[in-house]
Amino acid sequence: MGAIIRTVRGDISPEELGPCDAHEHLFLVTPAQPGDDYSDVAKAIEEAQTLRAAGARALVDWTPIGVGRDLDGLRAVSEATDLHVVAATGLHREVHYQPDDPLRDERMEALADRFVADLERCGVIKLGASYHSLTAFEAKAFEAAAAAHARVAAPLCVHTEHGTMGLAIVERLEAVGVPPDRVVLAHVDRNPDAGEHAETAAMGAWLQLDGPGRTKYWPDSTILALIADLAARGFASRLLLGGDTGRRSMLRAYGGGPGMDYVFARFKRRLERELGTELSERIFVANPATAFSF
Ligand SMILES: [Zn+2]
């Protein structure tokens, strides 16, 4: 059997994926972002429709277990928009769970079983790391994800806090049997240091940039410069790009902005103008087809 990408409406071949927003959140409910929760299916459809209209054909939803994930809702969005939607099992970083959340006490083996069961409908295993450190809860999730990966070889998609610890995460997972090229590191552009990330990419891991439109932190030009630098160092084939609209206040359907379509409608077009269509095609089409297949 050849490689597949597992979407909420069934398996597709990697060639079918098309232009992909590699990091989204159609629903998210977390104590870490009070007042910025969102869980409305109709509004998710409205927002995803704008992404589709801007040229995306697929998105990977990084909302894992226990933080408002809605697999039926994701399927409804996929049906309404005809976007391929890849869902996540796994856990987020510790700060996203209440002190009394029963998931905290679940044993590693039980978590691994839960992840494997989820992989009937989910296509990636999400993990979260803290700033320059892993809590005990996060370390347990890493172990469980590696155990699940040994049974179903889905990619591991890891939240890095401010782009820290990328190499340490890849090495830690490799030590428990997960090949670096099965690991996607998110938010690396929060730490726009091409030299550091080049070292991680040289291991074979995927570097995901997902900060377009966060103008109060950095301009899009910073992200474009990082992409250009990494491409010049020979790592164009390790790059992924997402919008990561993980707050209600970032979504137009809730009266916020810049909206889920920003990454395709604005950023991707600027990337094509400044860095060329060939690089864009690689980052938005060829790379995700490989990174998210198993
Ligand atoms: Zn995210």
PDB file of N, CA and C in Angstrom, residues 23-56:
ATOM      1  N   HIS A  23      -1.241  24.754   9.383  1.00  0.00           N
ATOM      2  CA  HIS A  23      -1.511  24.906  10.826  1.00  0.00           C
ATOM      3  C   HIS A  23      -2.715  25.810  11.037  1.00  0.00           C
ATOM      4  N   GLU A  24      -3.839  25.198  11.403  1.00  0.00           N
ATOM      5  CA  GLU A  24      -5.036  25.983  11.721  1.00  0.00           C
ATOM      6  C   GLU A  24      -5.696  25.457  12.980  1.00  0.00           C
ATOM      7  N   HIS A  25      -6.657  26.229  13.462  1.00  0.00           N
ATOM      8  CA  HIS A  25      -7.506  25.814  14.590  1.00  0.00           C
ATOM      9  C   HIS A  25      -8.922  26.252  14.256  1.00  0.00           C
ATOM     10  N   LEU A  26      -9.773  25.302  13.886  1.00  0.00           N
ATOM     11  CA  LEU A  26     -11.161  25.665  13.570  1.00  0.00           C
ATOM     12  C   LEU A  26     -11.988  25.817  14.841  1.00  0.00           C
ATOM     13  N   PHE A  27     -11.545  25.172  15.913  1.00  0.00           N
ATOM     14  CA  PHE A  27     -12.177  25.304  17.236  1.00  0.00           C
ATOM     15  C   PHE A  27     -11.063  25.296  18.275  1.00  0.00           C
ATOM     16  N   LEU A  28     -11.218  26.083  19.340  1.00  0.00           N
ATOM     17  CA  LEU A  28     -10.225  26.052  20.418  1.00  0.00           C
ATOM     18  C   LEU A  28     -10.837  26.598  21.707  1.00  0.00           C
ATOM     19  N   VAL A  29     -10.800  25.776  22.740  1.00  0.00           N
ATOM     20  CA  VAL A  29     -11.324  26.166  24.050  1.00  0.00           C
ATOM     21  C   VAL A  29     -10.255  25.826  25.076  1.00  0.00           C
ATOM     22  N   THR A  30      -9.661  26.844  25.706  1.00  0.00           N
ATOM     23  CA  THR A  30      -8.543  26.608  26.612  1.00  0.00           C
ATOM     24  C   THR A  30      -8.503  27.638  27.728  1.00  0.00           C
ATOM     25  N   PRO A  31      -8.154  27.190  28.937  1.00  0.00           N
ATOM     26  CA  PRO A  31      -8.015  28.150  30.040  1.00  0.00           C
ATOM     27  C   PRO A  31      -6.847  29.111  29.833  1.00  0.00           C
ATOM     28  N   ALA A  32      -5.970  28.813  28.871  1.00  0.00           N
ATOM     29  CA  ALA A  32      -4.797  29.664  28.649  1.00  0.00           C
ATOM     30  C   ALA A  32      -5.142  30.950  27.890  1.00  0.00           C
ATOM     31  N   GLN A  33      -6.319  30.989  27.270  1.00  0.00           N
ATOM     32  CA  GLN A  33      -6.704  32.163  26.492  1.00  0.00           C
ATOM     33  C   GLN A  33      -8.110  32.613  26.882  1.00  0.00           C
ATOM     34  N   PRO A  34      -8.284  33.123  28.104  1.00  0.00           N
ATOM     35  CA  PRO A  34      -9.621  33.490  28.554  1.00  0.00           C
ATOM     36  C   PRO A  34     -10.258  34.537  27.637  1.00  0.00           C
ATOM     37  N   GLY A  35     -11.508  34.285  27.248  1.00  0.00           N
ATOM     38  CA  GLY A  35     -12.218  35.236  26.387  1.00  0.00           C
ATOM     39  C   GLY A  35     -11.904  35.075  24.910  1.00  0.00           C
ATOM     40  N   ASP A  36     -10.926  34.250  24.570  1.00  0.00           N
ATOM     41  CA  ASP A  36     -10.554  34.068  23.169  1.00  0.00           C
ATOM     42  C   ASP A  36     -10.952  32.689  22.635  1.00  0.00           C
ATOM     43  N   ASP A  37     -11.865  32.002  23.351  1.00  0.00           N
ATOM     44  CA  ASP A  37     -12.357  30.690  22.913  1.00  0.00           C
ATOM     45  C   ASP A  37     -13.277  30.818  21.706  1.00  0.00           C
ATOM     46  N   TYR A  38     -13.395  29.721  20.943  1.00  0.00           N
ATOM     47  CA  TYR A  38     -14.393  29.696  19.875  1.00  0.00           C
ATOM     48  C   TYR A  38     -14.705  28.252  19.527  1.00  0.00           C
ATOM     49  N   SER A  39     -15.999  27.977  19.295  1.00  0.00           N
ATOM     50  CA  SER A  39     -16.407  26.592  19.069  1.00  0.00           C
ATOM     51  C   SER A  39     -17.623  26.473  18.149  1.00  0.00           C
ATOM     52  N   ASP A  40     -17.974  27.547  17.458  1.00  0.00           N
ATOM     53  CA  ASP A  40     -19.183  27.562  16.642  1.00  0.00           C
ATOM     54  C   ASP A  40     -18.917  26.974  15.253  1.00  0.00           C
ATOM     55  N   VAL A  41     -19.666  25.922  14.912  1.00  0.00           N
ATOM     56  CA  VAL A  41     -19.421  25.231  13.633  1.00  0.00           C
ATOM     57  C   VAL A  41     -19.763  26.123  12.439  1.00  0.00           C
ATOM     58  N   ALA A  42     -20.884  26.847  12.521  1.00  0.00           N
ATOM     59  CA  ALA A  42     -21.282  27.711  11.400  1.00  0.00           C
ATOM     60  C   ALA A  42     -20.227  28.788  11.142  1.00  0.00           C
ATOM     61  N   LYS A  43     -19.680  29.342  12.214  1.00  0.00           N
ATOM     62  CA  LYS A  43     -18.645  30.374  12.054  1.00  0.00           C
ATOM     63  C   LYS A  43     -17.342  29.760  11.517  1.00  0.00           C
ATOM     64  N   ALA A  44     -17.052  28.536  11.923  1.00  0.00           N
ATOM     65  CA  ALA A  44     -15.860  27.850  11.397  1.00  0.00           C
ATOM     66  C   ALA A  44     -16.007  27.635   9.892  1.00  0.00           C
ATOM     67  N   ILE A  45     -17.202  27.274   9.467  1.00  0.00           N
ATOM     68  CA  ILE A  45     -17.461  27.084   8.033  1.00  0.00           C
ATOM     69  C   ILE A  45     -17.279  28.402   7.290  1.00  0.00           C
ATOM     70  N   GLU A  46     -17.847  29.469   7.861  1.00  0.00           N
ATOM     71  CA  GLU A  46     -17.750  30.801   7.250  1.00  0.00           C
ATOM     72  C   GLU A  46     -16.273  31.189   7.078  1.00  0.00           C
ATOM     73  N   GLU A  47     -15.487  30.964   8.110  1.00  0.00           N
ATOM     74  CA  GLU A  47     -14.073  31.337   8.087  1.00  0.00           C
ATOM     75  C   GLU A  47     -13.289  30.461   7.100  1.00  0.00           C
ATOM     76  N   ALA A  48     -13.535  29.139   7.148  1.00  0.00           N
ATOM     77  CA  ALA A  48     -12.818  28.218   6.265  1.00  0.00           C
ATOM     78  C   ALA A  48     -13.166  28.480   4.793  1.00  0.00           C
ATOM     79  N   GLN A  49     -14.396  28.938   4.577  1.00  0.00           N
ATOM     80  CA  GLN A  49     -14.825  29.283   3.220  1.00  0.00           C
ATOM     81  C   GLN A  49     -13.923  30.375   2.617  1.00  0.00           C
ATOM     82  N   THR A  50     -13.515  31.338   3.450  1.00  0.00           N
ATOM     83  CA  THR A  50     -12.658  32.431   2.961  1.00  0.00           C
ATOM     84  C   THR A  50     -11.272  31.880   2.588  1.00  0.00           C
ATOM     85  N   LEU A  51     -10.806  30.898   3.365  1.00  0.00           N
ATOM     86  CA  LEU A  51      -9.505  30.273   3.072  1.00  0.00           C
ATOM     87  C   LEU A  51      -9.569  29.518   1.744  1.00  0.00           C
ATOM     88  N   ARG A  52     -10.668  28.819   1.545  1.00  0.00           N
ATOM     89  CA  ARG A  52     -10.894  28.084   0.290  1.00  0.00           C
ATOM     90  C   ARG A  52     -10.945  29.047  -0.889  1.00  0.00           C
ATOM     91  N   ALA A  53     -11.667  30.146  -0.707  1.00  0.00           N
ATOM     92  CA  ALA A  53     -11.809  31.141  -1.781  1.00  0.00           C
ATOM     93  C   ALA A  53     -10.459  31.771  -2.133  1.00  0.00           C
ATOM     94  N   ALA A  54      -9.551  31.823  -1.151  1.00  0.00           N
ATOM     95  CA  ALA A  54      -8.224  32.415  -1.394  1.00  0.00           C
ATOM     96  C   ALA A  54      -7.264  31.409  -2.035  1.00  0.00           C
ATOM     97  N   GLY A  55      -7.731  30.175  -2.277  1.00  0.00           N
ATOM     98  CA  GLY A  55      -6.916  29.218  -3.035  1.00  0.00           C
ATOM     99  C   GLY A  55      -6.451  27.985  -2.291  1.00  0.00           C
ATOM    100  N   ALA A  56      -6.746  27.884  -0.977  1.00  0.00           N
ATOM    101  CA  ALA A  56      -6.340  26.678  -0.250  1.00  0.00           C
ATOM    102  C   ALA A  56      -7.252  25.522  -0.640  1.00  0.00           C
TER     103      ALA A  56
END
